[in-house]
Amino acid sequence: MNTLRLRRHDLVWLDPSIDVGRYAAAAQTDTARHWVKQGFPLVVARQAAARVQDAERIMLGFSLPSAPMRTRVMLSADRSAILRHSRPLLLADAMRLAPAGWQAGMSRLHELCECTGTVARVYGSLSSEILTGRRYLDAASDLDLLLECADAARLRELLAGLEDYPLAVPRIDGEILAASGWAAAWRELAAAIRNGIAQVLAKSDTDVRLIRVDEFTQPFPVPA
């Protein structure tokens, strides 16, 4: 069995010879087939299984560039159909391909992440535009970041820097991913810490629940 570790926001490329349309909603079968045959990546979604690495089928999704309401396509695929897998794009790589108006802001963010020992990755519209060559970004688009910060002291420094971010373009959205595997929206986590709120809504690869803010950077038990 393929036990490749797949996490939310990871990218996978599927074998174009498989018929993914069988595992998409009836109204989206042709769309799913066309997407995979073009060699575009899919994004790993939150899994229903207790342990994502043991699931034989993986829940995946992608968005179509259909503004103003983006169409989200969901499907499942066998692990054996995965030809390639990667973590989300690094901020350092994505900013070279970002709109000119975003360059200065992304450079400042990159400096903040380097100073706080944070690995910054990009998902959402910018990632989709880079990986497919299609138009996803517009004037209202946010920069979606997955920020991997495992040190509690550095995490507070990172959140303070994000809250003090001086540039309006791009607007920063996204999640803080702790070493525990839990992720929380950075704005909600920053507000909880600032206001002394005890809990914050967090997501793992398989679950969503409230966790204590002071446990956010602590490892959580993984079933044997």
XYZ file of C-alpha atoms in Angstrom:
224
model
C 0.000 0.000 0.000
C 1.178 3.529 -0.835
C 1.760 5.254 2.515
C 2.892 8.597 1.125
C 2.203 11.333 3.691
C -0.334 13.717 2.212
C -1.305 16.905 4.018
C -3.949 19.553 3.428
C -2.927 21.990 0.698
C -0.405 19.528 -0.784
C -0.368 19.238 -4.568
C -0.772 15.992 -6.477
C -0.711 15.181 -10.171
C -2.795 12.204 -11.265
C -2.281 9.660 -14.011
C -4.237 11.124 -16.974
C -5.164 7.629 -18.153
C -7.486 7.041 -15.190
C -11.151 8.020 -15.351
C -11.468 10.461 -12.462
C -14.942 11.396 -13.650
C -16.295 8.296 -11.926
C -15.378 9.806 -8.561
C -16.638 13.354 -9.061
C -20.155 14.733 -8.667
C -22.390 13.952 -11.634
C -22.428 17.571 -12.811
C -18.623 17.794 -12.668
C -17.472 14.554 -14.297
C -16.388 16.085 -17.605
C -14.706 18.997 -15.838
C -12.714 16.634 -13.622
C -11.637 14.481 -16.555
C -10.552 17.503 -18.603
C -8.555 18.947 -15.701
C -6.547 15.789 -15.104
C -5.931 15.190 -18.810
C -4.394 18.664 -19.058
C -1.876 17.667 -16.404
C -3.003 20.248 -13.866
C -2.443 19.563 -10.145
C -5.131 18.884 -7.565
C -5.088 20.000 -3.957
C -5.302 17.559 -1.044
C -8.430 18.264 0.999
C -9.198 17.431 4.619
C -9.743 13.673 4.835
C -12.571 11.874 6.610
C -10.386 8.895 7.543
C -8.831 8.723 10.998
C -5.348 8.509 9.486
C -4.847 10.120 6.124
C -1.730 8.050 5.355
C -3.755 4.827 5.652
C -6.641 5.858 3.395
C -6.740 3.998 0.096
C -8.655 6.843 -1.521
C -7.727 10.485 -1.140
C -10.101 13.437 -1.273
C -8.864 16.076 -3.709
C -10.139 19.293 -5.183
C -9.442 22.171 -7.528
C -11.020 25.506 -8.377
C -11.951 26.782 -11.805
C -11.098 30.369 -12.753
C -14.757 31.352 -12.931
C -15.058 34.763 -11.273
C -16.835 36.167 -9.343
C -17.921 32.857 -7.764
C -15.243 30.229 -8.169
C -16.455 26.723 -8.928
C -14.940 24.142 -6.605
C -14.633 20.608 -7.960
C -14.180 17.748 -5.491
C -13.304 14.153 -6.250
C -11.471 11.165 -4.832
C -8.649 9.125 -6.310
C -6.670 6.009 -5.509
C -3.212 6.598 -4.109
C -1.849 4.432 -6.903
C -3.037 7.061 -9.415
C -0.698 9.711 -7.998
C 2.215 10.340 -10.351
C 3.744 13.257 -8.465
C 3.346 14.969 -5.129
C 4.708 18.174 -3.630
C 4.167 20.581 -0.788
C 2.607 23.944 -1.745
C 4.786 26.432 -3.606
C 7.358 28.274 -1.532
C 6.783 32.008 -1.162
C 10.312 32.649 -2.434
C 9.486 30.852 -5.686
C 5.953 32.188 -6.095
C 6.854 35.837 -5.638
C 8.996 35.786 -8.783
C 5.862 34.928 -10.770
C 3.419 37.140 -8.878
C 1.849 40.333 -10.276
C 4.196 43.315 -10.353
C 2.005 45.162 -7.867
C 2.493 42.381 -5.322
C 6.263 42.140 -5.552
C 7.194 44.691 -2.883
C 4.700 43.321 -0.378
C 5.746 39.733 -0.927
C 9.395 40.689 -0.533
C 8.613 42.252 2.862
C 6.751 39.127 3.883
C 9.641 36.937 2.791
C 11.994 38.983 4.979
C 9.641 38.636 7.964
C 9.442 34.879 7.496
C 13.203 34.521 7.225
C 13.695 36.573 10.397
C 11.255 34.382 12.342
C 12.438 31.037 10.986
C 9.115 30.500 9.227
C 8.662 28.423 6.087
C 6.128 30.304 3.970
C 4.139 28.535 1.282
C 1.495 29.816 -1.119
C -1.871 28.295 -1.947
C -5.135 29.624 -3.351
C -5.541 31.863 -6.393
C -1.895 32.814 -6.893
C -0.800 29.189 -6.749
C -3.538 28.149 -9.181
C -2.587 30.897 -11.627
C 1.099 29.952 -11.540
C 0.495 26.221 -11.899
C -2.122 26.344 -14.649
C -1.319 29.520 -16.555
C -4.973 30.540 -16.268
C -6.256 33.822 -14.866
C -7.347 33.506 -11.230
C -6.246 36.797 -9.685
C -8.245 40.006 -9.678
C -8.205 43.265 -7.744
C -9.943 41.644 -4.766
C -7.644 38.608 -4.513
C -5.835 37.817 -1.273
C -2.439 36.209 -0.904
C -3.095 32.873 0.815
C -0.137 31.727 2.889
C 0.592 28.531 4.780
C 3.089 29.578 7.441
C 5.014 26.785 9.131
C 6.319 28.030 12.463
C 7.166 25.568 15.229
C 8.695 27.892 17.841
C 6.256 29.576 20.259
C 8.387 32.694 20.770
C 8.988 33.090 17.047
C 5.286 32.490 16.408
C 4.353 35.538 18.465
C 6.964 37.572 16.603
C 5.583 36.372 13.275
C 1.993 37.212 14.211
C 3.005 40.666 15.405
C 4.787 41.264 12.114
C 1.754 40.170 10.120
C -0.539 42.440 12.119
C 1.836 45.371 11.558
C 2.241 44.593 7.849
C 2.333 48.089 6.324
C 1.222 47.377 2.769
C -2.362 46.980 1.597
C -1.429 44.967 -1.497
C -1.624 42.095 -1.326
C -3.962 41.489 1.594
C -2.598 38.591 3.630
C -4.826 35.628 4.392
C -4.031 32.055 5.343
C -3.013 29.764 8.157
C -0.315 29.153 10.716
C 0.757 25.500 10.625
C 2.331 24.283 13.855
C 4.664 21.311 14.239
C 1.759 19.506 15.911
C -0.036 19.355 12.574
C -2.758 21.778 13.633
C -3.403 24.893 11.568
C -5.333 28.024 12.489
C -6.212 31.176 10.590
C -3.435 33.597 11.439
C -5.786 36.502 12.120
C -7.895 34.441 14.534
C -4.825 33.099 16.302
C -3.305 36.574 16.635
C -6.570 37.971 18.004
C -6.890 35.103 20.484
C -3.373 35.654 21.822
C -3.809 39.440 21.957
C -7.168 39.269 23.737
C -6.412 36.374 26.065
C -8.931 34.035 24.427
C -8.306 30.474 25.568
C -9.256 28.560 22.424
C -8.989 28.890 18.678
C -10.581 26.902 15.860
C -7.932 24.677 14.301
C -7.707 22.109 11.527
C -5.564 19.036 11.069
C -5.412 16.780 8.024
C -8.462 14.893 9.318
C -10.223 16.989 11.944
C -11.577 20.424 12.886
C -12.021 21.456 16.497
C -11.290 24.076 19.113
C -7.906 23.702 20.772
C -6.252 25.652 23.541
C -4.090 28.476 22.298
C -1.317 27.517 24.723
C -1.281 24.032 23.193
C -1.038 25.263 19.626
C 2.635 24.521 19.174
C 2.602 21.310 21.177
C 2.664 17.889 19.449
C -0.633 16.022 19.522
C -0.860 12.236 19.919
C -1.054 10.219 16.722
C -2.941 6.894 16.994
C -0.699 3.840 16.707
